[in-house]
Short mmCIF file of C-alpha atoms and ligand atoms in Angstrom, two decimals:
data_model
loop_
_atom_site.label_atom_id
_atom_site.label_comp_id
_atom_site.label_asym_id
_atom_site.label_seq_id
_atom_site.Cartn_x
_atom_site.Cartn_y
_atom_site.Cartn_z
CA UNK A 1 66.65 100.30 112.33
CA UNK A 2 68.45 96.88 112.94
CA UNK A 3 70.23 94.33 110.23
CA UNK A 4 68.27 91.55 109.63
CA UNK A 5 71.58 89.25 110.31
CA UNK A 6 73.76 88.89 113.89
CA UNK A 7 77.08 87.89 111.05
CA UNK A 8 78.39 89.75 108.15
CA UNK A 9 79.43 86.70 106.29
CA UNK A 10 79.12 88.32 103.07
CA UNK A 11 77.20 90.32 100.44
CA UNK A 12 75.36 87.15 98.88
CA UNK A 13 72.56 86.54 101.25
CA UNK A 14 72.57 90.39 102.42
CA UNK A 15 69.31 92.04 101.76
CA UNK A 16 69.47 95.19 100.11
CA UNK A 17 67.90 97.29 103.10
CA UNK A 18 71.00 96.51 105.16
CA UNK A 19 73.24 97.38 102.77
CA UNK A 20 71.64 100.79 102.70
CA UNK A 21 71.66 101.03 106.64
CA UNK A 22 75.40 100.00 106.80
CA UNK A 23 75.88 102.81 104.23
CA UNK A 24 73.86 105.73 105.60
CA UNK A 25 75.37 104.79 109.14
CA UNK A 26 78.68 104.61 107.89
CA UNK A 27 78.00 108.64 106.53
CA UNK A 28 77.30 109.43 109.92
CA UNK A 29 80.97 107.77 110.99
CA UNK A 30 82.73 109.31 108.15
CA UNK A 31 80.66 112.47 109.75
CA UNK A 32 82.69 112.05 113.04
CA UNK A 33 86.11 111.32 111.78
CA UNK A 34 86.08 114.51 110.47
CA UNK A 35 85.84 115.93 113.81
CA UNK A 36 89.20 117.24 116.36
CA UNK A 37 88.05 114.37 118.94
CA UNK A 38 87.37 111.08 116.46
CA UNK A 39 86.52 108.66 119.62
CA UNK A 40 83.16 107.63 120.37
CA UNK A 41 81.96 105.37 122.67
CA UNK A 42 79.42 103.18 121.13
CA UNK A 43 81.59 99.77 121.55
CA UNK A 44 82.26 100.44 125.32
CA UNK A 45 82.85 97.38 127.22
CA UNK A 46 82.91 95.04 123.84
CA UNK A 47 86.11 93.19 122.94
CA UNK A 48 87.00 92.51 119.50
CA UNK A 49 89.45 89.88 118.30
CA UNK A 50 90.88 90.30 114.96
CA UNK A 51 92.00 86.85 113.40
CA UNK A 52 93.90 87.36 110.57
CA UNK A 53 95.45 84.01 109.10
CA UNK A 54 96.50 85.37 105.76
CA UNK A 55 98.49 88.39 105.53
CA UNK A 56 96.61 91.72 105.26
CA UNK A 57 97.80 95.43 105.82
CA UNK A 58 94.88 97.87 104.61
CA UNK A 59 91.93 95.90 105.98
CA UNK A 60 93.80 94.86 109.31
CA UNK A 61 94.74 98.56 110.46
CA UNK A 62 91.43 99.90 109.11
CA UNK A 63 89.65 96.59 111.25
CA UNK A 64 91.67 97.53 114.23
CA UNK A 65 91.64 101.80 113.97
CA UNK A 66 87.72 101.41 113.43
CA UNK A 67 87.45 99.19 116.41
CA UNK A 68 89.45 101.82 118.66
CA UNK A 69 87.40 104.91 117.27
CA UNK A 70 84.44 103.15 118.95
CA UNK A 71 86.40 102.28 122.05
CA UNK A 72 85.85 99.08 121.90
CA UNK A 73 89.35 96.38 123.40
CA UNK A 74 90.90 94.80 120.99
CA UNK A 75 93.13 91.73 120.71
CA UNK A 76 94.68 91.43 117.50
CA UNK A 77 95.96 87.39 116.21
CA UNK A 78 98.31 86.69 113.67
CA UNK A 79 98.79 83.17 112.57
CA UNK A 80 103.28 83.75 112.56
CA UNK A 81 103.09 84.21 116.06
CA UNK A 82 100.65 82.01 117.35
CA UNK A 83 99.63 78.54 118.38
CA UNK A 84 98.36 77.65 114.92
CA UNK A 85 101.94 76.39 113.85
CA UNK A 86 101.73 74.25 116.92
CA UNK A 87 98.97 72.17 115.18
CA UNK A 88 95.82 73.87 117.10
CA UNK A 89 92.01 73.37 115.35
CA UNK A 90 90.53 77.06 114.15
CA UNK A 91 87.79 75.55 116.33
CA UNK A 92 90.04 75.18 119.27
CA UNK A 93 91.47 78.10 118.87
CA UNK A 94 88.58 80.44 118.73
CA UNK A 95 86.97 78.75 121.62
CA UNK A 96 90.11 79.49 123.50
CA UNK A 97 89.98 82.96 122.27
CA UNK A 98 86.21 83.12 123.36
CA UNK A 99 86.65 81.75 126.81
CA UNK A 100 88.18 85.20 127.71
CA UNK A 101 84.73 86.91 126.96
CA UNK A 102 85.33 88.37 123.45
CA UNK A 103 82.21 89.58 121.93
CA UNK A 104 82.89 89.64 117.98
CA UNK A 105 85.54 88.27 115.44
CA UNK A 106 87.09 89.32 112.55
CA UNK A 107 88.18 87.04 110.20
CA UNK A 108 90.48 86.46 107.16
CA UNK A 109 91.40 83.32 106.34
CA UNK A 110 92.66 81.57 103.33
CA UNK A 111 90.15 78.84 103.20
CA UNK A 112 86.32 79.91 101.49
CA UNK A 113 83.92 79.53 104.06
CA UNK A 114 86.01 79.62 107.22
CA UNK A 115 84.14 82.60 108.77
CA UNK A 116 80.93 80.76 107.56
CA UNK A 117 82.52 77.59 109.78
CA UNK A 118 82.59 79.79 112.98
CA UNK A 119 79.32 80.97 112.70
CA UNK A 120 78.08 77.99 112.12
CA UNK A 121 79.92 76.94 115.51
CA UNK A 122 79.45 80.16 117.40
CA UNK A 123 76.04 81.54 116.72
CA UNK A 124 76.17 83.77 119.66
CA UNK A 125 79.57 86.00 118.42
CA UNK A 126 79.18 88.22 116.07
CA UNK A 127 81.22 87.14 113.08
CA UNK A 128 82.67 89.42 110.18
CA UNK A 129 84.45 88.26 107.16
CA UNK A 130 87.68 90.37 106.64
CA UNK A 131 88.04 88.04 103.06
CA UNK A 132 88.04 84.26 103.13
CA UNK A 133 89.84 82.80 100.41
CA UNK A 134 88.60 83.52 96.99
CA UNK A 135 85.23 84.04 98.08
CA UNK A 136 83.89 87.01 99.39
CA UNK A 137 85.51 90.02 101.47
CA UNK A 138 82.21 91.96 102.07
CA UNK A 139 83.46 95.14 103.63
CA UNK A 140 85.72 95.59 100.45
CA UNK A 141 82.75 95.76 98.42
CA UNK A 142 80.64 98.11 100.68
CA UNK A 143 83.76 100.25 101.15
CA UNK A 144 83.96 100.22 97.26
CA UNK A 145 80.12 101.20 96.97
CA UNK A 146 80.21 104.03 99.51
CA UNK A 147 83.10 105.42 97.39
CA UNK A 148 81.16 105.42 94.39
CA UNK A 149 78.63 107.31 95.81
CA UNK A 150 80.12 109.71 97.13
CA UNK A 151 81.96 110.89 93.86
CA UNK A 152 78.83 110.23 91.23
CA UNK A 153 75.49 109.69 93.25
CA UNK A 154 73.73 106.73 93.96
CA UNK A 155 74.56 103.31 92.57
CA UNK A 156 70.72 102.79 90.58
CA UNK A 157 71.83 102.86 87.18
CA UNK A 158 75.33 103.09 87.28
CA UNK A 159 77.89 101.06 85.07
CA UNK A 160 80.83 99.48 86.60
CA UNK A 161 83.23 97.55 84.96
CA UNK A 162 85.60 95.17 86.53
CA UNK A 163 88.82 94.68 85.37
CA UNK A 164 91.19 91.53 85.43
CA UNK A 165 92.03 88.81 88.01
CA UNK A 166 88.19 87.88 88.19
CA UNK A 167 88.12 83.90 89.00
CA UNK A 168 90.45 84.39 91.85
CA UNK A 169 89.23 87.91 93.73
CA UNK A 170 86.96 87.65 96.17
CA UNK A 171 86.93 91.29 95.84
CA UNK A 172 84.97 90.59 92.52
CA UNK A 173 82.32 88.76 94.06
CA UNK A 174 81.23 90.83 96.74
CA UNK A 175 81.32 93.73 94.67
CA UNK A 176 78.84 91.56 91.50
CA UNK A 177 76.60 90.87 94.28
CA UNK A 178 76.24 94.20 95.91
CA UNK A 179 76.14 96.59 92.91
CA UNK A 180 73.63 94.59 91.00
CA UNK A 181 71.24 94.24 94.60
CA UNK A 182 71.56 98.47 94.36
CA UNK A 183 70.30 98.32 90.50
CA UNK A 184 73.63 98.91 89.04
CA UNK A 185 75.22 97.26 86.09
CA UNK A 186 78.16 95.59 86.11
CA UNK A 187 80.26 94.39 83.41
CA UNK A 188 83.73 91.84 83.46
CA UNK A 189 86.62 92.81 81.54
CA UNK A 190 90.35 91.15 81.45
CA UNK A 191 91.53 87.87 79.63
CA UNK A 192 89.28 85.05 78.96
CA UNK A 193 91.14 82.47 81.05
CA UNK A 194 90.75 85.09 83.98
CA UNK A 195 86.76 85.30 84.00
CA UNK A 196 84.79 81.98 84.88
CA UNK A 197 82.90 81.17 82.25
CA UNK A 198 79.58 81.05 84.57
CA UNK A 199 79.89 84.25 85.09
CA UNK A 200 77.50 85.85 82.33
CA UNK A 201 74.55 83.41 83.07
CA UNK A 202 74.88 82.72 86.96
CA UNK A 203 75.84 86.47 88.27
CA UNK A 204 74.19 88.40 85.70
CA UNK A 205 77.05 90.61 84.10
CA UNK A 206 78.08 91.30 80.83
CA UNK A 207 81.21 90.16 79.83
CA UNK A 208 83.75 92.47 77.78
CA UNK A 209 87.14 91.12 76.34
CA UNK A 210 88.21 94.27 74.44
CA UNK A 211 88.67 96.51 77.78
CA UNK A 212 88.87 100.06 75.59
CA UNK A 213 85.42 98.64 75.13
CA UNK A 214 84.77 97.87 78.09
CA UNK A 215 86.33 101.11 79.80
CA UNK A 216 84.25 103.49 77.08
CA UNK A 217 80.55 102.22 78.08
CA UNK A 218 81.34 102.61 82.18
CA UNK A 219 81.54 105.00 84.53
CA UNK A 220 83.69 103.62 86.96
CA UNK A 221 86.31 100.88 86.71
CA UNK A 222 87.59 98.85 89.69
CA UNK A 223 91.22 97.25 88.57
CA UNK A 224 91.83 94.17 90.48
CA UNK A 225 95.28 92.70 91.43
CA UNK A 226 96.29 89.57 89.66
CA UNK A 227 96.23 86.95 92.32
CA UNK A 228 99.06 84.91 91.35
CA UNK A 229 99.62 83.62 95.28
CA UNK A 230 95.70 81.89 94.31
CA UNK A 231 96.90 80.48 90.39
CA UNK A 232 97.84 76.88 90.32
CA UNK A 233 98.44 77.22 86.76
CA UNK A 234 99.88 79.37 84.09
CA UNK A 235 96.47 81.64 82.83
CA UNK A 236 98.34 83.95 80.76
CA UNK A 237 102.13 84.77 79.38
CA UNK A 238 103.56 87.17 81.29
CA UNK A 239 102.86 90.15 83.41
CA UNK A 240 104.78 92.72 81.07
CA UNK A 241 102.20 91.38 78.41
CA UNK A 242 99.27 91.19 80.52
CA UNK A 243 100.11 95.26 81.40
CA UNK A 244 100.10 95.68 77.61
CA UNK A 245 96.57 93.96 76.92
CA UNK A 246 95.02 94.89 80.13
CA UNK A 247 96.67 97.41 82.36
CA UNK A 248 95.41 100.59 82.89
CA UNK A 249 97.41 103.46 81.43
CA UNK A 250 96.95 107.09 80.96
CA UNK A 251 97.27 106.83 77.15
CA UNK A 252 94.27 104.54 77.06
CA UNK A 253 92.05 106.48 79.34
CA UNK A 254 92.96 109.78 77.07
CA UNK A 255 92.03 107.31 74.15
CA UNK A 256 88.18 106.69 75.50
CA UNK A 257 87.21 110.48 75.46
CA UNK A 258 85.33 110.37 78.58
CA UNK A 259 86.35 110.93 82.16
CA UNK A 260 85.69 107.91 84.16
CA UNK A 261 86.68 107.09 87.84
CA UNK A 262 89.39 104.38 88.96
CA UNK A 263 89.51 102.27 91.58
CA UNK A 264 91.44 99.83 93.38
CA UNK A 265 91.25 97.71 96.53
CA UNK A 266 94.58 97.52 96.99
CA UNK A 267 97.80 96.75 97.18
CA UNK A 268 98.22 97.68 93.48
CA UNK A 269 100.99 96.20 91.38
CA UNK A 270 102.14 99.33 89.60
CA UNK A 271 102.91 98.71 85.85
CA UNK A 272 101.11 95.34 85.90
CA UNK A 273 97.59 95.91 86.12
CA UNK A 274 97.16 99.75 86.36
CA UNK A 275 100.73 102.31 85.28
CA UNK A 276 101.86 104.85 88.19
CA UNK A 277 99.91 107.51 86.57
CA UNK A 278 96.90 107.02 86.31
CA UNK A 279 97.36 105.12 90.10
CA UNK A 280 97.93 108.66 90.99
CA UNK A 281 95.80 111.00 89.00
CA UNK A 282 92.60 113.07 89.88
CA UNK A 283 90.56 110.12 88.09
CA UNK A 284 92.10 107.54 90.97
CA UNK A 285 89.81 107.57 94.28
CA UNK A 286 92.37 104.69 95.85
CA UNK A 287 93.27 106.39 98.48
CA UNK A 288 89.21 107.80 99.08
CA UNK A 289 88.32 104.09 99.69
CA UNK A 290 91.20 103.13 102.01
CA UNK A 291 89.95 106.54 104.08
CA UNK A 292 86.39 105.35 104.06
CA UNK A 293 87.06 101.93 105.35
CA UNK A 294 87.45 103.09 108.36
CA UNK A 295 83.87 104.56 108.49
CA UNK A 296 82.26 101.72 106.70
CA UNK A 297 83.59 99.20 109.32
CA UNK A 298 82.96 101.11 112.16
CA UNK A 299 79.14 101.17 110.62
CA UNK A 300 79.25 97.20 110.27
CA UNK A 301 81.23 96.47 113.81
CA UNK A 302 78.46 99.26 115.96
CA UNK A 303 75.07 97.20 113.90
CA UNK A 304 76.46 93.81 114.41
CA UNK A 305 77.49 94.54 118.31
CA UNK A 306 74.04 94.69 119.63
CA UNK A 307 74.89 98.32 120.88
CA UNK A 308 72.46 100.32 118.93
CA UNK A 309 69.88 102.10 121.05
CA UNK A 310 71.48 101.53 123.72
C1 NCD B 1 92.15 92.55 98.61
C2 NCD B 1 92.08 91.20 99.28
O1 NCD B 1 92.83 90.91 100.23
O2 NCD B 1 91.24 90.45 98.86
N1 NCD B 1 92.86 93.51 99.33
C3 NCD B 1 92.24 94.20 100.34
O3 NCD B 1 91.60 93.64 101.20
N2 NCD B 1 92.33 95.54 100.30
C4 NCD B 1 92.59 92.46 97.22
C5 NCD B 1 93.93 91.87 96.90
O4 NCD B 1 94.58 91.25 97.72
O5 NCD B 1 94.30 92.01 95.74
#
């Protein structure tokens, strides 16, 4: 079995069927970090460059560790320390990068629609999306489904409710698209000047201001980060009130009388949008999904290198 795309741009135009493949291959990955000897060595011979012009830890090591499980070379760029401040084109740049024989890229980048740019550009490099600007970060959300999974089942059915920062995560949007293609339903919850007012009709979501509502009809919740690096404008008071009206704490989880899972993409702002303890608790799977990034991109980076079968 083969994707039916040579980029991973994002989850919007993704059929369904590879969103299952990167899944069941990424069980097999999780399969072999398990293992005493974690390096395999499907990505032999391919070089990967990591681009990263907006800061990331989490999805930079967990880009860069997957990359060396497969044993594929790996060049990693950082915008601080590179020609960029000297005034350089992304299209220069990459072709620069590309004249020394690298085989994919993955990007983050600030603007929406960069990696969408390079492809565009570059059809013959594979191209991933490691989050471009408020957008879509694909990986996230396939990281966040094979989590899901593997604590309650398969997604068909399932209710998942997102909480907060919606207009500026790109988090959000990956995740809308890929649970409702797998026949979940997915509900928005956090302050109205937070969730685009689109939302209901064009993604097909409920919308949920009262999050105890919201948090007692799903089964799991994923609590964004409030983007304020991405706000232009003031969108609510202040952050000790938005943690009163819609931060998760343990007092209103005990208050729903049913045992749901958290989530979390990380990095968490504890006491803003979720408290310490329930960051912490046996409900929380944050640190689950940061483990099975690893497999899930080492699933997207082996389909998208052209490797398989080989
Ligand atoms: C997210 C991102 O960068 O979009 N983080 C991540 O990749 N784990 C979410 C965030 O920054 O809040």
């Amino acid at each position: 079995m083969q994707l039916s795309t040579k980029h991973l741009l994002g989850i919007k135009d993704l059929p369904a069927s590879d969103i299952s493949l990167i899944l069941s291959t990424a069980q097999q990955f999780k399969e072999v970090l398990q293992r005493p000897i974690k390096k395999v060595p499907s990505l032999r011979d391919v070089t990967v460059v990591n681009l990263f012009y907006e800061n990331s830890t989490r999805t930079r090591i967990s880009f860069e560790l997957a990359e060396k499980r497969l044993s594929a070379d790996t060049i990693n760029f950082t915008t601080s320390s590179s020609s960029v401040s000297k005034g350089e084109t992304l299209l220069d740049t990459v072709h620069n990068i590309l004249s020394m024989k690298v085989d994919m890229v993955v990007m983050r980048h600030s603007a929406s629609g960069a990696p969408h740019f390079l492809a565009k550009h570059l059809p013959h490099t594979a191209i991933i999306n490691a989050g471009d600007g408020i957008n879509e970060h694909p990986t996230q959300a396939l990281l966040d489904a094979f989590s899901i999974e593997e604590k309650i089942g398969t997604l068909e059915g399932k209710k998942i409710v997102l909480v907060g920062d919606i207009m500026h995560s790109r988090v959000a949007l990956s995740n809308i698209y890929l649970l409702k293609k797998m026949g979940a339903e997915v509900m928005l919850s956090g302050p109205p000047t937070l969730i685009p007012n689109y939302a209901k009709e064009a993604l097909g979501v409920q919308v949920e201001y009262n999050l105890a509502k919201a948090l007692k009809w799903c089964d799991v919740a994923n609590v964004l980060r409030i983007q304020l690096e991405r706000q232009q404008q003031v969108l609510f008071s202040s952050l000790r009130e938005y943690n009163l009206a819609y931060g998760i704490s343990s007092k209103l989880l005990a208050s729903i009388n049913k045992e749901i899972v958290i989530m979390h993409p990380g990095p968490i702002n504890r006491g803003v949008e979720i408290d310490s303890e329930v960051a912490d608790s046996h409900q929380s799977i944050i640190l689950q999904q940061v483990e099975n990034g690893v497999a899930v991109r080492m699933a997207v980076l082996y389909l998208l290198s052209g490797k398989k079968g080989e």
